[in-house]
Amino acid sequence: MSRKAAVLYFFQSKAVDIFIRAYTLYTYIWCRALTETDLEFMGVRLMPGYKDPYYKRPITKGEIGCFMSHYRIWAKTTYEGLDEVLVLEDDARFEPYFRFKLQMVLNELRRLKVSWDLVYIGRKSLNDNNESRLENSKLLVRPGYSYWTLGYLLSGRGAKKLLNANPLKKLLPVDEFLPIMFNQHPQAEWLEQFDERNLIALSASPLLIYPIRYTSDDGYVSDTEDSVTVQVARDEPSTDRKEIKEDL
């Protein structure tokens, strides 16, 4: 069994364990073979001058695939007119009593009658000092700059806001894009690339999911980090780019 197949098997078995019986499994969009020409064919343009804030490198093909996978879910949410969806990545580790805790968060949203577009249930907070708890809430905060898209609730309105930002024309990693959309990103020049930054974001606190492994753990592998960066070159287009474009 391949590593990716093993991860999916583990995720599906955990979904059964926590009684998530109805879900749609989206295959990760594999972009390691893509060239710059392929991206142009699909109408994808990278944000000019983007460099990873920590490693100072261009975006990787794995990060592009991750973004496109999330984008496809946002598009499907809008196309099908769904009111609320729960998005989970396959490396999510569920906290004990996950389903009960998730229902508590949903109940809190209903009780407070708070407007929301996106609710993180798993993330890495990078600026705790810029976060505040919702009034009369024990389970929800307004997040600051955060990493990871392990899991989040998304409303139909939120999906439309993300799509309307036209992110495939100035693409960067998805966990950089989301904080931009709720106006909590430290890079002012990136914020300026998107005029409408009015996504109403909340976060569960305490969180409901964490990564299966962290970067320092034995056996840690990342499809986003452990892939080549995108080089600007006029290579021959890959043979499966039409299929990938159709997925979007």
PDB file of C-alpha atoms in Angstrom:
ATOM      1  CA  MET A   1       0.000   0.000   0.000  1.00  0.00           C
ATOM      2  CA  SER A   2       1.384   3.428  -0.947  1.00  0.00           C
ATOM      3  CA  ARG A   3       1.888   6.078   1.728  1.00  0.00           C
ATOM      4  CA  LYS A   4      -0.974   8.185   0.371  1.00  0.00           C
ATOM      5  CA  ALA A   5      -3.298   5.181   0.207  1.00  0.00           C
ATOM      6  CA  ALA A   6      -2.382   4.307   3.795  1.00  0.00           C
ATOM      7  CA  VAL A   7      -3.162   7.850   4.938  1.00  0.00           C
ATOM      8  CA  LEU A   8      -6.545   7.774   3.193  1.00  0.00           C
ATOM      9  CA  TYR A   9      -7.359   4.377   4.692  1.00  0.00           C
ATOM     10  CA  PHE A  10      -6.495   5.687   8.160  1.00  0.00           C
ATOM     11  CA  PHE A  11      -8.589   8.824   7.622  1.00  0.00           C
ATOM     12  CA  GLN A  12     -11.609   6.877   6.399  1.00  0.00           C
ATOM     13  CA  SER A  13     -11.408   4.452   9.321  1.00  0.00           C
ATOM     14  CA  LYS A  14     -11.273   7.369  11.762  1.00  0.00           C
ATOM     15  CA  ALA A  15     -14.261   8.983  10.039  1.00  0.00           C
ATOM     16  CA  VAL A  16     -16.228   5.799  10.672  1.00  0.00           C
ATOM     17  CA  ASP A  17     -15.037   5.711  14.286  1.00  0.00           C
ATOM     18  CA  ILE A  18     -16.419   9.183  14.964  1.00  0.00           C
ATOM     19  CA  PHE A  19     -19.659   8.416  13.133  1.00  0.00           C
ATOM     20  CA  ILE A  20     -19.131  10.639  10.100  1.00  0.00           C
ATOM     21  CA  ARG A  21     -21.102   8.377   7.792  1.00  0.00           C
ATOM     22  CA  ALA A  22     -21.814  10.719   4.883  1.00  0.00           C
ATOM     23  CA  TYR A  23     -18.852  12.452   3.307  1.00  0.00           C
ATOM     24  CA  THR A  24     -17.328  13.133  -0.099  1.00  0.00           C
ATOM     25  CA  LEU A  25     -13.678  12.212  -0.596  1.00  0.00           C
ATOM     26  CA  TYR A  26     -11.824  14.578  -2.927  1.00  0.00           C
ATOM     27  CA  THR A  27      -8.606  13.339  -4.455  1.00  0.00           C
ATOM     28  CA  TYR A  28      -5.667  15.680  -3.956  1.00  0.00           C
ATOM     29  CA  ILE A  29      -4.846  17.451  -7.209  1.00  0.00           C
ATOM     30  CA  TRP A  30      -1.378  16.160  -8.098  1.00  0.00           C
ATOM     31  CA  CYS A  31       0.716  19.002  -9.480  1.00  0.00           C
ATOM     32  CA  ARG A  32       4.267  17.713  -9.263  1.00  0.00           C
ATOM     33  CA  ALA A  33       4.414  17.129 -13.033  1.00  0.00           C
ATOM     34  CA  LEU A  34       3.002  20.534 -13.955  1.00  0.00           C
ATOM     35  CA  THR A  35       5.055  23.106 -15.825  1.00  0.00           C
ATOM     36  CA  GLU A  36       4.637  26.857 -15.990  1.00  0.00           C
ATOM     37  CA  THR A  37       2.993  26.353 -19.385  1.00  0.00           C
ATOM     38  CA  ASP A  38       0.423  24.018 -17.823  1.00  0.00           C
ATOM     39  CA  LEU A  39      -0.476  26.623 -15.213  1.00  0.00           C
ATOM     40  CA  GLU A  40      -1.001  29.230 -17.915  1.00  0.00           C
ATOM     41  CA  PHE A  41      -3.216  26.810 -19.849  1.00  0.00           C
ATOM     42  CA  MET A  42      -5.386  26.348 -16.752  1.00  0.00           C
ATOM     43  CA  GLY A  43      -5.609  30.097 -16.188  1.00  0.00           C
ATOM     44  CA  VAL A  44      -3.490  29.955 -13.036  1.00  0.00           C
ATOM     45  CA  ARG A  45      -1.084  32.790 -12.310  1.00  0.00           C
ATOM     46  CA  LEU A  46       1.190  32.931  -9.295  1.00  0.00           C
ATOM     47  CA  MET A  47       1.322  35.978  -7.056  1.00  0.00           C
ATOM     48  CA  PRO A  48       4.225  38.098  -8.372  1.00  0.00           C
ATOM     49  CA  GLY A  49       7.207  38.059  -6.066  1.00  0.00           C
ATOM     50  CA  TYR A  50       5.784  35.527  -3.610  1.00  0.00           C
ATOM     51  CA  LYS A  51       8.357  34.021  -1.243  1.00  0.00           C
ATOM     52  CA  ASP A  52       7.645  31.726   1.683  1.00  0.00           C
ATOM     53  CA  PRO A  53       7.930  33.927   4.813  1.00  0.00           C
ATOM     54  CA  TYR A  54      10.188  31.411   6.586  1.00  0.00           C
ATOM     55  CA  TYR A  55      12.130  29.538   3.910  1.00  0.00           C
ATOM     56  CA  LYS A  56      12.318  32.431   1.432  1.00  0.00           C
ATOM     57  CA  ARG A  57      11.544  30.130  -1.481  1.00  0.00           C
ATOM     58  CA  PRO A  58       8.928  30.265  -4.259  1.00  0.00           C
ATOM     59  CA  ILE A  59       5.676  28.356  -3.972  1.00  0.00           C
ATOM     60  CA  THR A  60       5.987  24.587  -4.382  1.00  0.00           C
ATOM     61  CA  LYS A  61       3.985  22.436  -6.759  1.00  0.00           C
ATOM     62  CA  GLY A  62       2.573  20.623  -3.743  1.00  0.00           C
ATOM     63  CA  GLU A  63       1.264  23.912  -2.362  1.00  0.00           C
ATOM     64  CA  ILE A  64      -0.351  24.648  -5.714  1.00  0.00           C
ATOM     65  CA  GLY A  65      -2.048  21.245  -5.660  1.00  0.00           C
ATOM     66  CA  CYS A  66      -3.255  21.827  -2.105  1.00  0.00           C
ATOM     67  CA  PHE A  67      -4.756  25.187  -3.061  1.00  0.00           C
ATOM     68  CA  MET A  68      -6.496  23.768  -6.117  1.00  0.00           C
ATOM     69  CA  SER A  69      -7.952  20.942  -4.037  1.00  0.00           C
ATOM     70  CA  HIS A  70      -9.503  23.405  -1.596  1.00  0.00           C
ATOM     71  CA  TYR A  71     -10.596  25.655  -4.474  1.00  0.00           C
ATOM     72  CA  ARG A  72     -12.467  22.753  -6.050  1.00  0.00           C
ATOM     73  CA  ILE A  73     -14.414  22.255  -2.806  1.00  0.00           C
ATOM     74  CA  TRP A  74     -15.286  25.965  -2.630  1.00  0.00           C
ATOM     75  CA  ALA A  75     -16.497  25.846  -6.230  1.00  0.00           C
ATOM     76  CA  LYS A  76     -18.605  22.740  -5.612  1.00  0.00           C
ATOM     77  CA  THR A  77     -20.099  24.311  -2.478  1.00  0.00           C
ATOM     78  CA  THR A  78     -21.194  27.312  -4.520  1.00  0.00           C
ATOM     79  CA  TYR A  79     -22.323  25.333  -7.564  1.00  0.00           C
ATOM     80  CA  GLU A  80     -24.518  23.022  -5.483  1.00  0.00           C
ATOM     81  CA  GLY A  81     -25.870  25.841  -3.322  1.00  0.00           C
ATOM     82  CA  LEU A  82     -24.738  24.238  -0.060  1.00  0.00           C
ATOM     83  CA  ASP A  83     -25.307  26.240   3.120  1.00  0.00           C
ATOM     84  CA  GLU A  84     -22.546  24.737   5.264  1.00  0.00           C
ATOM     85  CA  VAL A  85     -19.734  22.248   4.660  1.00  0.00           C
ATOM     86  CA  LEU A  86     -17.037  20.702   6.839  1.00  0.00           C
ATOM     87  CA  VAL A  87     -13.650  20.507   5.098  1.00  0.00           C
ATOM     88  CA  LEU A  88     -11.096  18.039   6.494  1.00  0.00           C
ATOM     89  CA  GLU A  89      -7.618  17.243   5.200  1.00  0.00           C
ATOM     90  CA  ASP A  90      -6.489  13.630   5.298  1.00  0.00           C
ATOM     91  CA  ASP A  91      -3.742  14.216   7.879  1.00  0.00           C
ATOM     92  CA  ALA A  92      -6.161  15.433  10.556  1.00  0.00           C
ATOM     93  CA  ARG A  93      -6.072  13.784  13.981  1.00  0.00           C
ATOM     94  CA  PHE A  94      -9.434  14.013  15.720  1.00  0.00           C
ATOM     95  CA  GLU A  95      -9.616  14.955  19.383  1.00  0.00           C
ATOM     96  CA  PRO A  96     -11.560  12.593  21.677  1.00  0.00           C
ATOM     97  CA  TYR A  97     -15.327  13.113  21.473  1.00  0.00           C
ATOM     98  CA  PHE A  98     -14.839  15.014  18.230  1.00  0.00           C
ATOM     99  CA  ARG A  99     -18.413  14.705  17.024  1.00  0.00           C
ATOM    100  CA  PHE A 100     -19.829  15.888  20.365  1.00  0.00           C
ATOM    101  CA  LYS A 101     -17.413  18.843  20.477  1.00  0.00           C
ATOM    102  CA  LEU A 102     -18.205  19.803  16.892  1.00  0.00           C
ATOM    103  CA  GLN A 103     -21.909  19.777  17.700  1.00  0.00           C
ATOM    104  CA  MET A 104     -21.204  22.025  20.698  1.00  0.00           C
ATOM    105  CA  VAL A 105     -19.468  24.523  18.402  1.00  0.00           C
ATOM    106  CA  LEU A 106     -22.401  24.436  15.980  1.00  0.00           C
ATOM    107  CA  ASN A 107     -24.829  24.924  18.861  1.00  0.00           C
ATOM    108  CA  GLU A 108     -22.785  27.897  20.060  1.00  0.00           C
ATOM    109  CA  LEU A 109     -22.955  29.492  16.616  1.00  0.00           C
ATOM    110  CA  ARG A 110     -26.733  29.054  16.569  1.00  0.00           C
ATOM    111  CA  ARG A 111     -27.199  30.279  20.141  1.00  0.00           C
ATOM    112  CA  LEU A 112     -25.155  33.428  19.646  1.00  0.00           C
ATOM    113  CA  LYS A 113     -26.721  34.052  16.230  1.00  0.00           C
ATOM    114  CA  VAL A 114     -23.307  35.200  15.091  1.00  0.00           C
ATOM    115  CA  SER A 115     -22.586  35.817  11.423  1.00  0.00           C
ATOM    116  CA  TRP A 116     -19.741  33.677  10.073  1.00  0.00           C
ATOM    117  CA  ASP A 117     -18.164  32.592   6.805  1.00  0.00           C
ATOM    118  CA  LEU A 118     -15.424  30.262   8.031  1.00  0.00           C
ATOM    119  CA  VAL A 119     -14.735  28.554  11.362  1.00  0.00           C
ATOM    120  CA  TYR A 120     -11.355  26.906  11.887  1.00  0.00           C
ATOM    121  CA  ILE A 121     -11.500  23.681  13.876  1.00  0.00           C
ATOM    122  CA  GLY A 122      -7.764  23.018  13.445  1.00  0.00           C
ATOM    123  CA  ARG A 123      -5.029  25.602  12.901  1.00  0.00           C
ATOM    124  CA  LYS A 124      -1.668  26.918  14.065  1.00  0.00           C
ATOM    125  CA  SER A 125      -2.043  30.359  15.612  1.00  0.00           C
ATOM    126  CA  LEU A 126       0.860  32.664  14.760  1.00  0.00           C
ATOM    127  CA  ASN A 127      -0.379  35.732  16.653  1.00  0.00           C
ATOM    128  CA  ASP A 128      -2.233  34.911  19.860  1.00  0.00           C
ATOM    129  CA  ASN A 129      -2.041  38.535  20.974  1.00  0.00           C
ATOM    130  CA  ASN A 130      -4.330  39.575  18.134  1.00  0.00           C
ATOM    131  CA  GLU A 131      -7.153  37.200  19.064  1.00  0.00           C
ATOM    132  CA  SER A 132     -10.242  37.790  21.155  1.00  0.00           C
ATOM    133  CA  ARG A 133     -12.943  35.525  22.509  1.00  0.00           C
ATOM    134  CA  LEU A 134     -16.464  36.142  21.302  1.00  0.00           C
ATOM    135  CA  GLU A 135     -18.673  37.762  23.897  1.00  0.00           C
ATOM    136  CA  ASN A 136     -20.663  35.201  25.906  1.00  0.00           C
ATOM    137  CA  SER A 137     -18.813  32.327  24.234  1.00  0.00           C
ATOM    138  CA  LYS A 138     -16.611  29.639  25.784  1.00  0.00           C
ATOM    139  CA  LEU A 139     -15.863  27.911  22.487  1.00  0.00           C
ATOM    140  CA  LEU A 140     -15.179  30.572  19.834  1.00  0.00           C
ATOM    141  CA  VAL A 141     -12.525  33.214  19.181  1.00  0.00           C
ATOM    142  CA  ARG A 142     -11.778  35.661  16.382  1.00  0.00           C
ATOM    143  CA  PRO A 143      -8.506  34.327  14.932  1.00  0.00           C
ATOM    144  CA  GLY A 144      -5.413  36.260  14.047  1.00  0.00           C
ATOM    145  CA  TYR A 145      -2.798  35.209  11.504  1.00  0.00           C
ATOM    146  CA  SER A 146      -2.966  31.407  11.343  1.00  0.00           C
ATOM    147  CA  TYR A 147      -1.463  28.504   9.428  1.00  0.00           C
ATOM    148  CA  TRP A 148      -2.880  25.144   8.393  1.00  0.00           C
ATOM    149  CA  THR A 149      -6.139  24.208   6.699  1.00  0.00           C
ATOM    150  CA  LEU A 150      -6.518  20.889   8.519  1.00  0.00           C
ATOM    151  CA  GLY A 151     -10.202  21.453   9.058  1.00  0.00           C
ATOM    152  CA  TYR A 152     -12.768  24.223   8.872  1.00  0.00           C
ATOM    153  CA  LEU A 153     -16.457  24.882   8.573  1.00  0.00           C
ATOM    154  CA  LEU A 154     -17.369  26.932   5.516  1.00  0.00           C
ATOM    155  CA  SER A 155     -20.651  28.651   4.751  1.00  0.00           C
ATOM    156  CA  GLY A 156     -22.053  29.035   1.260  1.00  0.00           C
ATOM    157  CA  ARG A 157     -21.528  32.783   1.519  1.00  0.00           C
ATOM    158  CA  GLY A 158     -17.938  32.222   2.606  1.00  0.00           C
ATOM    159  CA  ALA A 159     -17.263  29.980  -0.389  1.00  0.00           C
ATOM    160  CA  LYS A 160     -18.560  32.704  -2.704  1.00  0.00           C
ATOM    161  CA  LYS A 161     -16.313  35.305  -1.089  1.00  0.00           C
ATOM    162  CA  LEU A 162     -13.262  33.092  -1.568  1.00  0.00           C
ATOM    163  CA  LEU A 163     -14.111  32.461  -5.225  1.00  0.00           C
ATOM    164  CA  ASN A 164     -14.965  36.107  -5.911  1.00  0.00           C
ATOM    165  CA  ALA A 165     -11.455  37.077  -4.826  1.00  0.00           C
ATOM    166  CA  ASN A 166     -10.262  35.354  -8.036  1.00  0.00           C
ATOM    167  CA  PRO A 167      -7.322  33.718  -6.241  1.00  0.00           C
ATOM    168  CA  LEU A 168      -6.173  31.602  -9.188  1.00  0.00           C
ATOM    169  CA  LYS A 169      -4.999  34.827 -10.854  1.00  0.00           C
ATOM    170  CA  LYS A 170      -2.586  35.593  -7.976  1.00  0.00           C
ATOM    171  CA  LEU A 171      -2.102  32.242  -6.322  1.00  0.00           C
ATOM    172  CA  LEU A 172      -0.225  31.669  -3.077  1.00  0.00           C
ATOM    173  CA  PRO A 173      -0.503  28.889  -0.459  1.00  0.00           C
ATOM    174  CA  VAL A 174      -4.028  28.422   0.852  1.00  0.00           C
ATOM    175  CA  ASP A 175      -3.074  28.959   4.489  1.00  0.00           C
ATOM    176  CA  GLU A 176      -1.637  32.352   3.524  1.00  0.00           C
ATOM    177  CA  PHE A 177      -4.704  33.197   1.436  1.00  0.00           C
ATOM    178  CA  LEU A 178      -7.304  32.622   4.153  1.00  0.00           C
ATOM    179  CA  PRO A 179      -5.806  35.112   6.683  1.00  0.00           C
ATOM    180  CA  ILE A 180      -5.571  37.654   3.873  1.00  0.00           C
ATOM    181  CA  MET A 181      -9.275  37.228   3.230  1.00  0.00           C
ATOM    182  CA  PHE A 182     -10.161  38.013   6.856  1.00  0.00           C
ATOM    183  CA  ASN A 183      -7.610  40.843   6.891  1.00  0.00           C
ATOM    184  CA  GLN A 184      -5.225  39.343   9.440  1.00  0.00           C
ATOM    185  CA  HIS A 185      -2.031  38.917   7.452  1.00  0.00           C
ATOM    186  CA  PRO A 186       1.214  40.714   8.371  1.00  0.00           C
ATOM    187  CA  GLN A 187       2.361  41.147   4.747  1.00  0.00           C
ATOM    188  CA  ALA A 188       0.796  44.428   3.660  1.00  0.00           C
ATOM    189  CA  GLU A 189       1.821  43.989   0.017  1.00  0.00           C
ATOM    190  CA  TRP A 190      -0.067  40.694  -0.130  1.00  0.00           C
ATOM    191  CA  LEU A 191      -3.151  42.219   1.463  1.00  0.00           C
ATOM    192  CA  GLU A 192      -3.167  44.898  -1.220  1.00  0.00           C
ATOM    193  CA  GLN A 193      -3.515  42.243  -3.935  1.00  0.00           C
ATOM    194  CA  PHE A 194      -7.100  41.556  -2.772  1.00  0.00           C
ATOM    195  CA  ASP A 195      -9.597  44.412  -2.549  1.00  0.00           C
ATOM    196  CA  GLU A 196     -12.395  42.623  -0.672  1.00  0.00           C
ATOM    197  CA  ARG A 197     -11.013  41.214   2.573  1.00  0.00           C
ATOM    198  CA  ASN A 198     -14.294  40.781   4.409  1.00  0.00           C
ATOM    199  CA  LEU A 199     -14.380  37.065   5.173  1.00  0.00           C
ATOM    200  CA  ILE A 200     -15.910  36.645   8.640  1.00  0.00           C
ATOM    201  CA  ALA A 201     -13.619  34.108  10.296  1.00  0.00           C
ATOM    202  CA  LEU A 202     -13.921  32.441  13.685  1.00  0.00           C
ATOM    203  CA  SER A 203     -12.073  29.582  15.329  1.00  0.00           C
ATOM    204  CA  ALA A 204     -13.001  26.860  17.738  1.00  0.00           C
ATOM    205  CA  SER A 205     -11.128  27.250  21.019  1.00  0.00           C
ATOM    206  CA  PRO A 206     -10.093  24.720  22.161  1.00  0.00           C
ATOM    207  CA  LEU A 207      -9.381  23.166  18.776  1.00  0.00           C
ATOM    208  CA  LEU A 208     -11.001  19.925  17.627  1.00  0.00           C
ATOM    209  CA  ILE A 209      -8.281  18.506  15.369  1.00  0.00           C
ATOM    210  CA  TYR A 210      -4.485  18.523  15.144  1.00  0.00           C
ATOM    211  CA  PRO A 211      -1.979  17.085  12.649  1.00  0.00           C
ATOM    212  CA  ILE A 212      -1.238  13.367  12.793  1.00  0.00           C
ATOM    213  CA  ARG A 213       2.457  14.284  12.834  1.00  0.00           C
ATOM    214  CA  TYR A 214       4.448  17.477  13.274  1.00  0.00           C
ATOM    215  CA  THR A 215       7.537  18.477  11.304  1.00  0.00           C
ATOM    216  CA  SER A 216       9.869  17.301  14.092  1.00  0.00           C
ATOM    217  CA  ASP A 217       8.224  13.869  14.429  1.00  0.00           C
ATOM    218  CA  ASP A 218       9.707  10.666  13.028  1.00  0.00           C
ATOM    219  CA  GLY A 219       7.969   9.637   9.825  1.00  0.00           C
ATOM    220  CA  TYR A 220       6.750  13.150   9.005  1.00  0.00           C
ATOM    221  CA  VAL A 221       6.165  13.602   5.268  1.00  0.00           C
ATOM    222  CA  SER A 222       4.574  16.594   3.558  1.00  0.00           C
ATOM    223  CA  ASP A 223       3.220  16.605   0.016  1.00  0.00           C
ATOM    224  CA  THR A 224       3.266  20.406   0.055  1.00  0.00           C
ATOM    225  CA  GLU A 225       6.704  21.058   1.564  1.00  0.00           C
ATOM    226  CA  ASP A 226       8.504  18.059   0.043  1.00  0.00           C
ATOM    227  CA  SER A 227       8.014  19.044  -3.578  1.00  0.00           C
ATOM    228  CA  VAL A 228       9.890  21.210  -6.014  1.00  0.00           C
ATOM    229  CA  THR A 229       9.298  24.917  -6.357  1.00  0.00           C
ATOM    230  CA  VAL A 230       7.793  26.321  -9.524  1.00  0.00           C
ATOM    231  CA  GLN A 231      10.380  27.656 -11.914  1.00  0.00           C
ATOM    232  CA  VAL A 232       9.478  30.041 -14.689  1.00  0.00           C
ATOM    233  CA  ALA A 233      10.301  28.033 -17.796  1.00  0.00           C
ATOM    234  CA  ARG A 234       8.715  27.257 -21.146  1.00  0.00           C
ATOM    235  CA  ASP A 235       8.590  23.492 -20.799  1.00  0.00           C
ATOM    236  CA  GLU A 236       6.507  21.114 -22.840  1.00  0.00           C
ATOM    237  CA  PRO A 237       3.005  20.888 -21.344  1.00  0.00           C
ATOM    238  CA  SER A 238       2.130  17.749 -19.391  1.00  0.00           C
ATOM    239  CA  THR A 239      -0.268  15.320 -21.021  1.00  0.00           C
ATOM    240  CA  ASP A 240      -2.880  15.415 -18.247  1.00  0.00           C
ATOM    241  CA  ARG A 241      -3.346  19.157 -17.885  1.00  0.00           C
ATOM    242  CA  LYS A 242      -6.792  19.046 -19.536  1.00  0.00           C
ATOM    243  CA  GLU A 243      -7.992  16.601 -16.904  1.00  0.00           C
ATOM    244  CA  ILE A 244      -6.718  18.828 -14.115  1.00  0.00           C
ATOM    245  CA  LYS A 245      -8.345  21.892 -15.649  1.00  0.00           C
ATOM    246  CA  GLU A 246     -11.657  20.055 -15.854  1.00  0.00           C
ATOM    247  CA  ASP A 247     -11.376  19.250 -12.127  1.00  0.00           C
ATOM    248  CA  LEU A 248     -11.331  22.968 -11.385  1.00  0.00           C
TER     249      LEU A 248
END
